XYZ file of C-alpha atoms in Angstrom:
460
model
C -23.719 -18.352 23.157
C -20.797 -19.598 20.993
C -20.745 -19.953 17.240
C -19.426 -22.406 15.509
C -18.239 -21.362 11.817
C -17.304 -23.848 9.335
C -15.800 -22.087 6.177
C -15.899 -23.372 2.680
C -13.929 -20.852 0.245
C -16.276 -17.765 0.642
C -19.382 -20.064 2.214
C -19.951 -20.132 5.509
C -22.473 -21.906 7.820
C -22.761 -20.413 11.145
C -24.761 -22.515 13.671
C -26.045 -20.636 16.986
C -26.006 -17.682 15.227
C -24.556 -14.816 16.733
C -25.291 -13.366 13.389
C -28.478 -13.201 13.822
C -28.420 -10.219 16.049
C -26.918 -8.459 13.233
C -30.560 -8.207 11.001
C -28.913 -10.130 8.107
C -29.080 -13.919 6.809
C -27.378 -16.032 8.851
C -26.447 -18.516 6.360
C -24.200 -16.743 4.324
C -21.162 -15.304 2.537
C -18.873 -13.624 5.023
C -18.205 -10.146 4.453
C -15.016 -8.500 3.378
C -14.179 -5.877 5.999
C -11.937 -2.666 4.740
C -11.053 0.045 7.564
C -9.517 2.741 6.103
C -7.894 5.673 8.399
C -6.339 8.800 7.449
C -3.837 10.457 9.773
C -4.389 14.375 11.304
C -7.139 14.671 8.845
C -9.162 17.890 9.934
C -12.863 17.786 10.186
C -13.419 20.044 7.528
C -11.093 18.871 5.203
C -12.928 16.313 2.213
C -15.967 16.898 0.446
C -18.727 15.363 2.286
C -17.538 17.469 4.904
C -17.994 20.623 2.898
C -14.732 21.503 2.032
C -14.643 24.146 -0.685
C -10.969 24.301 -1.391
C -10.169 20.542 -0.984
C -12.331 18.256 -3.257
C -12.356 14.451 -2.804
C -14.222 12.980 -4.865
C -13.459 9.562 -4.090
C -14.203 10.038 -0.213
C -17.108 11.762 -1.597
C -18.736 8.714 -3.637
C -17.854 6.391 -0.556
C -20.018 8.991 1.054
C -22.702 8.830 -1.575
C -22.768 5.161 -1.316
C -23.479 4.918 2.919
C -23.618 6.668 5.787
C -21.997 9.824 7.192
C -21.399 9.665 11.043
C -21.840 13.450 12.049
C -20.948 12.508 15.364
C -17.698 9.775 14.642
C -15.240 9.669 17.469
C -11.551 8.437 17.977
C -10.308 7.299 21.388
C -7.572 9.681 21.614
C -6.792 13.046 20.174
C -3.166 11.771 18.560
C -1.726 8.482 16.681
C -0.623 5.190 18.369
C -3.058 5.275 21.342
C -5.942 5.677 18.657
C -4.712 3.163 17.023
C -4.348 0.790 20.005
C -8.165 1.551 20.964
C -8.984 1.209 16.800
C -7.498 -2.603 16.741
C -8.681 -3.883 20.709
C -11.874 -2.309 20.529
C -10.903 -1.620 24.167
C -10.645 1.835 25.670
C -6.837 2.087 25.037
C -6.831 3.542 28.904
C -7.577 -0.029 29.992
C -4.232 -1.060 29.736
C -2.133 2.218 29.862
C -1.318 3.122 26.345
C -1.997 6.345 26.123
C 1.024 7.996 24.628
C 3.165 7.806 21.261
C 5.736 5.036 21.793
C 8.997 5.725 21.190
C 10.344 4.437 17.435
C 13.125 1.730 19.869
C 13.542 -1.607 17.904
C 15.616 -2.756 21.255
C 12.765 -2.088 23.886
C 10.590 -4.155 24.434
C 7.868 -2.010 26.549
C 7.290 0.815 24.979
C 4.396 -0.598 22.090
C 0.894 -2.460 22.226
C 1.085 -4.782 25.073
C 0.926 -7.981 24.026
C -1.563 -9.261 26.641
C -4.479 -7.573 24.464
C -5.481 -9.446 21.113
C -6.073 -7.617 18.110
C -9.033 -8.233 16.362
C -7.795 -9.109 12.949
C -6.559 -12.249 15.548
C -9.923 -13.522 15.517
C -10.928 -12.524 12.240
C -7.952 -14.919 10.829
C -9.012 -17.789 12.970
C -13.193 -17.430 11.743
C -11.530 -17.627 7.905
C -10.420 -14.009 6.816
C -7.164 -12.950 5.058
C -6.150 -10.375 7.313
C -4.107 -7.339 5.474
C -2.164 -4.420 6.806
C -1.109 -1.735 4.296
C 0.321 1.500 5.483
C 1.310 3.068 9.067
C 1.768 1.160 11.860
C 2.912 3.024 15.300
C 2.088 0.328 17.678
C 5.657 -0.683 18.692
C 9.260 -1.438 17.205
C 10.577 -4.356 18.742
C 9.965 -6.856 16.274
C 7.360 -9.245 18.882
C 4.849 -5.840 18.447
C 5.027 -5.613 14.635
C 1.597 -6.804 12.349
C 3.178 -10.361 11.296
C 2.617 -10.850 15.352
C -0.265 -9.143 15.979
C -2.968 -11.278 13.444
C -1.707 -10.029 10.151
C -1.326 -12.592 7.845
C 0.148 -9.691 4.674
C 1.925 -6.755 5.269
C 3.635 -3.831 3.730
C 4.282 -0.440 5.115
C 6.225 1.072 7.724
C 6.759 0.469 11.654
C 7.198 3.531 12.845
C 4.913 6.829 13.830
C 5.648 8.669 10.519
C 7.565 8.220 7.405
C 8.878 10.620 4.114
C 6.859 10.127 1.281
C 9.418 10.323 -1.805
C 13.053 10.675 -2.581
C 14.016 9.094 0.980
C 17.408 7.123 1.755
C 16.488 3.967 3.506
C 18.283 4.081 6.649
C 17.116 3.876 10.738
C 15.946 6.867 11.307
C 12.084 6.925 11.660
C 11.275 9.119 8.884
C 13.455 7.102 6.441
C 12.848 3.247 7.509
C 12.751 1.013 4.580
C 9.249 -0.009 3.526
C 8.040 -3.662 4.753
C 6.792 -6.108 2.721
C 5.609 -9.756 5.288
C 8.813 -8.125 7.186
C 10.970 -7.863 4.974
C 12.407 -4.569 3.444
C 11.376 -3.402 -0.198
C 12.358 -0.584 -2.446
C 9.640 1.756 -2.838
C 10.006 4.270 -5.919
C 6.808 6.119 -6.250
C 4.925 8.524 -3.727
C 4.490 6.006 -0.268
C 0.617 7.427 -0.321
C 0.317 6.023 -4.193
C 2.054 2.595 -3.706
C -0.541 2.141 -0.469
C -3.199 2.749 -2.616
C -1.741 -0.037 -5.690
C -1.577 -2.133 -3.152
C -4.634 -2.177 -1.245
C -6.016 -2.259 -4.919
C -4.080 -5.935 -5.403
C -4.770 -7.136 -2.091
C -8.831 -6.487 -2.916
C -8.127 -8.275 -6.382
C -5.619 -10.832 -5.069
C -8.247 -12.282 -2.828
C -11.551 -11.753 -4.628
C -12.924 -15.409 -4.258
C -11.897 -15.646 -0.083
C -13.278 -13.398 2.537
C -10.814 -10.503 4.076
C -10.021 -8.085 6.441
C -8.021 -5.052 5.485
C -6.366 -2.343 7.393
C -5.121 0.805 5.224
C -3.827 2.827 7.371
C -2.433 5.956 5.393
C 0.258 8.475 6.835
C -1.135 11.222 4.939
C -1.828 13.741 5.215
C 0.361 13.986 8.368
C 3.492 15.912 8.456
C 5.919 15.998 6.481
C 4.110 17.539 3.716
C 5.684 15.847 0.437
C 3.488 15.578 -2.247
C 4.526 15.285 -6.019
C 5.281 18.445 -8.205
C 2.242 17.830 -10.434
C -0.567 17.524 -7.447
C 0.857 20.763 -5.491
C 0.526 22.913 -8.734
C -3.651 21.676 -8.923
C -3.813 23.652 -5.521
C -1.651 27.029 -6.864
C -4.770 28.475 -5.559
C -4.386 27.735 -2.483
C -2.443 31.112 -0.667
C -1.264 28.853 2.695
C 1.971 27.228 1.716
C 1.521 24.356 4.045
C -2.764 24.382 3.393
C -1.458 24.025 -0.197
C 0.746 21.005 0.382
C -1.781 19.358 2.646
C -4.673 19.884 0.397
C -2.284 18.145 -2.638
C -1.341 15.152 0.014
C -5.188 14.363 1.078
C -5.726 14.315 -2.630
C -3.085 11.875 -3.533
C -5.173 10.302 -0.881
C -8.214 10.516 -1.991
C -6.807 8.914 -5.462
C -5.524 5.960 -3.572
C -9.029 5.340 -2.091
C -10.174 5.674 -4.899
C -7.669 2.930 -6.865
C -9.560 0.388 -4.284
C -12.530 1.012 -4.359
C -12.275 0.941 -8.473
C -10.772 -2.935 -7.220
C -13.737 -3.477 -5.218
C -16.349 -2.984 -8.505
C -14.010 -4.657 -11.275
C -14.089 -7.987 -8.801
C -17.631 -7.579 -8.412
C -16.947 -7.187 -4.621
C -18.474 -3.991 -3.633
C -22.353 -5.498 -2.022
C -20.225 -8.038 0.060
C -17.622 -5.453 1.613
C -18.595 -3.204 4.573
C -16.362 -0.036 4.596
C -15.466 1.915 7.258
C -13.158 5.443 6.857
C -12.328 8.087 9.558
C -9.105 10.328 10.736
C -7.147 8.686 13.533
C -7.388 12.366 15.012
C -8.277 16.006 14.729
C -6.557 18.134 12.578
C -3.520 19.735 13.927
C -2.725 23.263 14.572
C -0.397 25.875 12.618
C -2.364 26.669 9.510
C -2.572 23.689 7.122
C -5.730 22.347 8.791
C -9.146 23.233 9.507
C -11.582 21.413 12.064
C -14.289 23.758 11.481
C -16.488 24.438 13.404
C -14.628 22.677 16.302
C -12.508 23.803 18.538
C -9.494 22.392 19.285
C -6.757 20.191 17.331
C -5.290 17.223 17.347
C -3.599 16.553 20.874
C -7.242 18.293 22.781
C -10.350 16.413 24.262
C -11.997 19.340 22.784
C -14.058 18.279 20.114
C -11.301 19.204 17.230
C -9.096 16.093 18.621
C -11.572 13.844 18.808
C -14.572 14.092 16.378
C -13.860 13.309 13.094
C -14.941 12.602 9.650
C -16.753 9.346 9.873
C -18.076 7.030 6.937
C -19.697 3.229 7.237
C -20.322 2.524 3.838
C -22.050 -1.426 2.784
C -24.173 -1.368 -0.275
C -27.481 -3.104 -0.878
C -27.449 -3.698 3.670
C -27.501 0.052 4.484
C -29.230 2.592 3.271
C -27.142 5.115 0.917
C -26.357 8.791 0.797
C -27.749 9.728 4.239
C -26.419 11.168 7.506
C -26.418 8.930 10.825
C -26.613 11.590 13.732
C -25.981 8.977 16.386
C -22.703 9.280 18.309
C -20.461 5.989 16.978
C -16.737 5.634 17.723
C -14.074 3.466 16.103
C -14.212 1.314 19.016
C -17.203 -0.077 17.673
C -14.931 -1.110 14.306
C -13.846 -4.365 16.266
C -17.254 -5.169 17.729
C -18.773 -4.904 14.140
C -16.341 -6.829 12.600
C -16.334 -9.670 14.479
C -20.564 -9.721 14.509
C -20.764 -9.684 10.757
C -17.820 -12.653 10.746
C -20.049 -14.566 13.181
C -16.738 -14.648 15.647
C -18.197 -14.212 19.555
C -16.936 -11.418 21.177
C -14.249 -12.341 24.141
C -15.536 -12.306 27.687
C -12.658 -12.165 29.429
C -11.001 -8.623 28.187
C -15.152 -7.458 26.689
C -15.280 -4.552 24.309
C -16.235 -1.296 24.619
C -17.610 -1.113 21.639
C -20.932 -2.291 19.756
C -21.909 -3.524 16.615
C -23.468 -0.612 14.957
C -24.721 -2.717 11.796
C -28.388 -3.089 13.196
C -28.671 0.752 14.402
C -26.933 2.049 11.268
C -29.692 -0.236 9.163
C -32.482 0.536 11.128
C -33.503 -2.320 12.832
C -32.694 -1.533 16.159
C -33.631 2.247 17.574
C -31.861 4.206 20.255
C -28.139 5.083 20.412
C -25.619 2.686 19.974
C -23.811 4.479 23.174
C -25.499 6.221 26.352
C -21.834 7.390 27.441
C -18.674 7.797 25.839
C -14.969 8.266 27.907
C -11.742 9.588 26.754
C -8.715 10.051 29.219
C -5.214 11.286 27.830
C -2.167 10.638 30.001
C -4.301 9.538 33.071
C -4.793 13.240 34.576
C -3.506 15.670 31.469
C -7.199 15.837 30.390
C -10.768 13.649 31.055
C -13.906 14.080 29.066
C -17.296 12.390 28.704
C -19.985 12.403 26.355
C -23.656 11.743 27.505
C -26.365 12.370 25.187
C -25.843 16.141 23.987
C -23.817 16.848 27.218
C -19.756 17.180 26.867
C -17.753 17.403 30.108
C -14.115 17.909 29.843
C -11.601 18.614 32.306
C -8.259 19.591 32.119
C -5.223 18.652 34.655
C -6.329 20.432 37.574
C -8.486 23.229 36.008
C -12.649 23.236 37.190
C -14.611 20.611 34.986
C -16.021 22.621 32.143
C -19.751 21.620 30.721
C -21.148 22.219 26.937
C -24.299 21.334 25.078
C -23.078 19.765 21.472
C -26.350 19.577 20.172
C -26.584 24.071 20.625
C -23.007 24.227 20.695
C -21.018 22.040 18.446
C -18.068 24.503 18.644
C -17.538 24.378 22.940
C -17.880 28.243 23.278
C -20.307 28.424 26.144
C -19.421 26.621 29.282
C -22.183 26.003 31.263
C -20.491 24.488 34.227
C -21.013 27.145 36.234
C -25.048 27.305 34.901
C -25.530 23.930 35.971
C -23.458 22.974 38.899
C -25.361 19.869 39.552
C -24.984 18.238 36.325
C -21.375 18.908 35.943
C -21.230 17.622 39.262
C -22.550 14.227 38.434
C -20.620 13.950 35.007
C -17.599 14.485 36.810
C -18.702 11.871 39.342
C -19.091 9.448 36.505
C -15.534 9.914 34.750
C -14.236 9.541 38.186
C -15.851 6.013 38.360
C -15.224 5.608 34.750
C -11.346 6.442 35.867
C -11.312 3.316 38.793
C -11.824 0.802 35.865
C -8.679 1.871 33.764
C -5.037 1.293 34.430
C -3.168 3.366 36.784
C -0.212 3.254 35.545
C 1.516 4.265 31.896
C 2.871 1.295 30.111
C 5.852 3.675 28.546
C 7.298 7.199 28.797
C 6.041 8.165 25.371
C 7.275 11.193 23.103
C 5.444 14.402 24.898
C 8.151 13.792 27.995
C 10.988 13.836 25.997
C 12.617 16.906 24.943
C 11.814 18.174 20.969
C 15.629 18.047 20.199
C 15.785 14.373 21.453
C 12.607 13.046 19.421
C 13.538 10.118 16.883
C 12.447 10.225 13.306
C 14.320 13.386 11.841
C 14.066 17.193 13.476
C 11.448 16.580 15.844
C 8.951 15.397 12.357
C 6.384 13.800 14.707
C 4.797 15.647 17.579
């Protein structure tokens, strides 16, 4: 069925609807979309999550106002290739980008392909303003950056992590100048503070049109810069580098916060559905905690992969309540482009679904029987069925855990219940025939630490 959407300012008119599906009225205005992300954001490190050492009370009100996803996924335990999954709503395996590309303006393989569409494309074609604030990571050559990719307004940086004050513009990674619609900008404030002004004017800059926006924060990933005055709030804090982190998420959280105070001045917040999550566990050395997971970022345990998780659209779903369900941000693109009355492409289909008529109640069941990850085609495999977990690791026996006793992956049951692992393991191998064979680009983990761009190995 096709839709045909004729857009009038904020109006629209959708004819076949494809919106219907959704539970909402068809005939109506289109929804602003925000997705914010967070980068190596531990499980237990906001709020709603329980953190007792790291408050956010913004993230915490966004909570208050939706849903918590106890069981959010990523498609990938680290940055670009959950980014790539994030923006296709295709398993990023699909089309082989499953490691960090390397920051090489000159090369013109090593990012996104450019035979996948992003969905902000489609999102600017049905009407939106499509915004991209923040990180970016998806390749330097200049056909890969957001101006090509469906972004119609941009402003951050290109590369896989960046300083956050008192840098010197030049080409290494950590120190690129800041983008504004391509073009470089002096930035003299804290990078995590101008993201938030500026996700705060896009909101107010486009208040009577509908929009998509993309804030994609670096923080709190490494390096861990945040301003004099928000490291002394967490002098309480023994961990030097907890300390630090705990100040960056909360320069964060204050930037969140900045927009969402946009969304309510401009009268916006009932007609914006919000989505926030980590790009990717927590990692490992101290300043993070994924609690109770195990693992970090970089493992198909559950600490690389499950993360906080927020859909937030008041007056459509229903406030201040957990969703148990298991949702990933695949389903980010499918959602969007249901609620913008934009039919889904058949000829590359999602993996995702829209989640709007389980997370409101009017459809029952999970939105997912199965989920796959796959890092670096035979590094690691896992698969999520129900309460089951299989993982396996390179070469290692497949290991088995039930999530809904054991959240935490201490008892393997593999050996308990041979059959079942068996057949999991059967399935990821079928799962594995559908996705690329081959790695679209060499990608920083093959590369020594000495040789890394950015600036003394920064991003790993």
């Amino acid at each position: 069925m096709i839709a045909v959407v004729f857009t009038i300012g904020r109006v629209t008119a959708v004819l076949l609807a494809t919106f219907a599906n959704v539970g909402f009225v068809c005939a109506a205005e289109l929804p602003n979309i925000l997705v914010i992300v967070s980068d190596d954001q531990g499980n237990a490190d906001a709020g709603f999550q329980g953190s007792k050492d790291i408050p956010t009370p913004q993230l915490d009100r966004l909570a208050q106002s939706g849903l918590r996803c106890t069981s959010g996924y990523v498609t990938h335990p680290y940055c670009s290739p959950s980014r790539a999954g994030l923006l296709t709503g295709r398993y990023q395996a699909r089309f082989g980008h499953e490691r960090n590309p390397r920051y090489l303006p000159e090369n013109h393989d090593e990012g996104l392909p450019l035979s996948e569409t992003l969905f902000p494309e489609y999102l600017a074609k049905a009407g939106y303003v499509t915004g991209w604030i923040g990180k970016w990571h998806l390749g330097a050559a200049p056909e890969f950056h957001p101006e090509k990719r469906g972004f119609m307004e941009t402003f951050g940086f290109i590369g896989g992590g960046h300083h956050y004050q008192n840098w010197k513009p030049g080409n290494a990674e950590y120190s690129l100048p800041i983008l504004r619609n391509g073009r470089p900008e002096a930035v003299k404030e804290h990078l995590t503070l101008a993201f938030g002004h500026e996700a705060a004017a896009f909101v107010t800059r486009h208040k009577d049109q509908p929009w998509f926006l993309y804030l994609a924060f670096n923080a709190p990933h490494s390096p861990q810069e945040p301003t004099a005055e928000r490291l002394a709030r967490f002098a309480g804090i023994q961990n030097k580098g907890r300390r630090a982190y705990a100040a960056q998420i909360s320069l964060m959280d204050d930037a969140i916060g900045e927009t969402l105070a946009a969304l309510h001045a401009t009268g916006q917040e009932k007609q914006t559905i919000i989505f926030f999550f980590s790009d990717n566990g927590g990692p490992h050395g101290g300043e993070a905690s994924n609690a109770p997971l195990r693992g970090w970022k970089n493992d198909l345990y559950e600490g690389g992969i499950h993360v906080p998780f927020l859909v937030s659209w008041p007056g459509h779903l229903s406030a201040g309540r957990d969703y148990p369900e298991v949702v990933s941000s695949l389903d980010v693109a499918s959602t969007a482009l249901a609620v913008a009355g934009v039919q889904t492409p058949t000829n590359k289909p999602l993996d995702g679904v829209n989640l709007l008529p389980y997370l409101a109640g009017n459809r029952m069941g999970a939105p997912h029987e199965k989920l796959f990850w796959r890092e670096n085609i035979n590094v690691a495999t896992a698969l999520r069925a129900g309460d089951d977990k299989f993982i396996r690791i390179g070469a290692k026996p497949g290991e088995l855990y039930n999530l809904k006793l054991d959240l935490g992956e201490k008892s393997n049951l593999a050996v308990l219940d041979a059959k079942k692992t068996a057949r999991l393991q059967s399935e990821v191998d079928g799962w594995m025939k559908q996705m690329s064979k081959h790695l679209l680009f060499l990608g920083l983990r093959d590369i020594p630490e000495q040789s890394w761009p950015g600036e003394a190995g920064e991003e790993k």
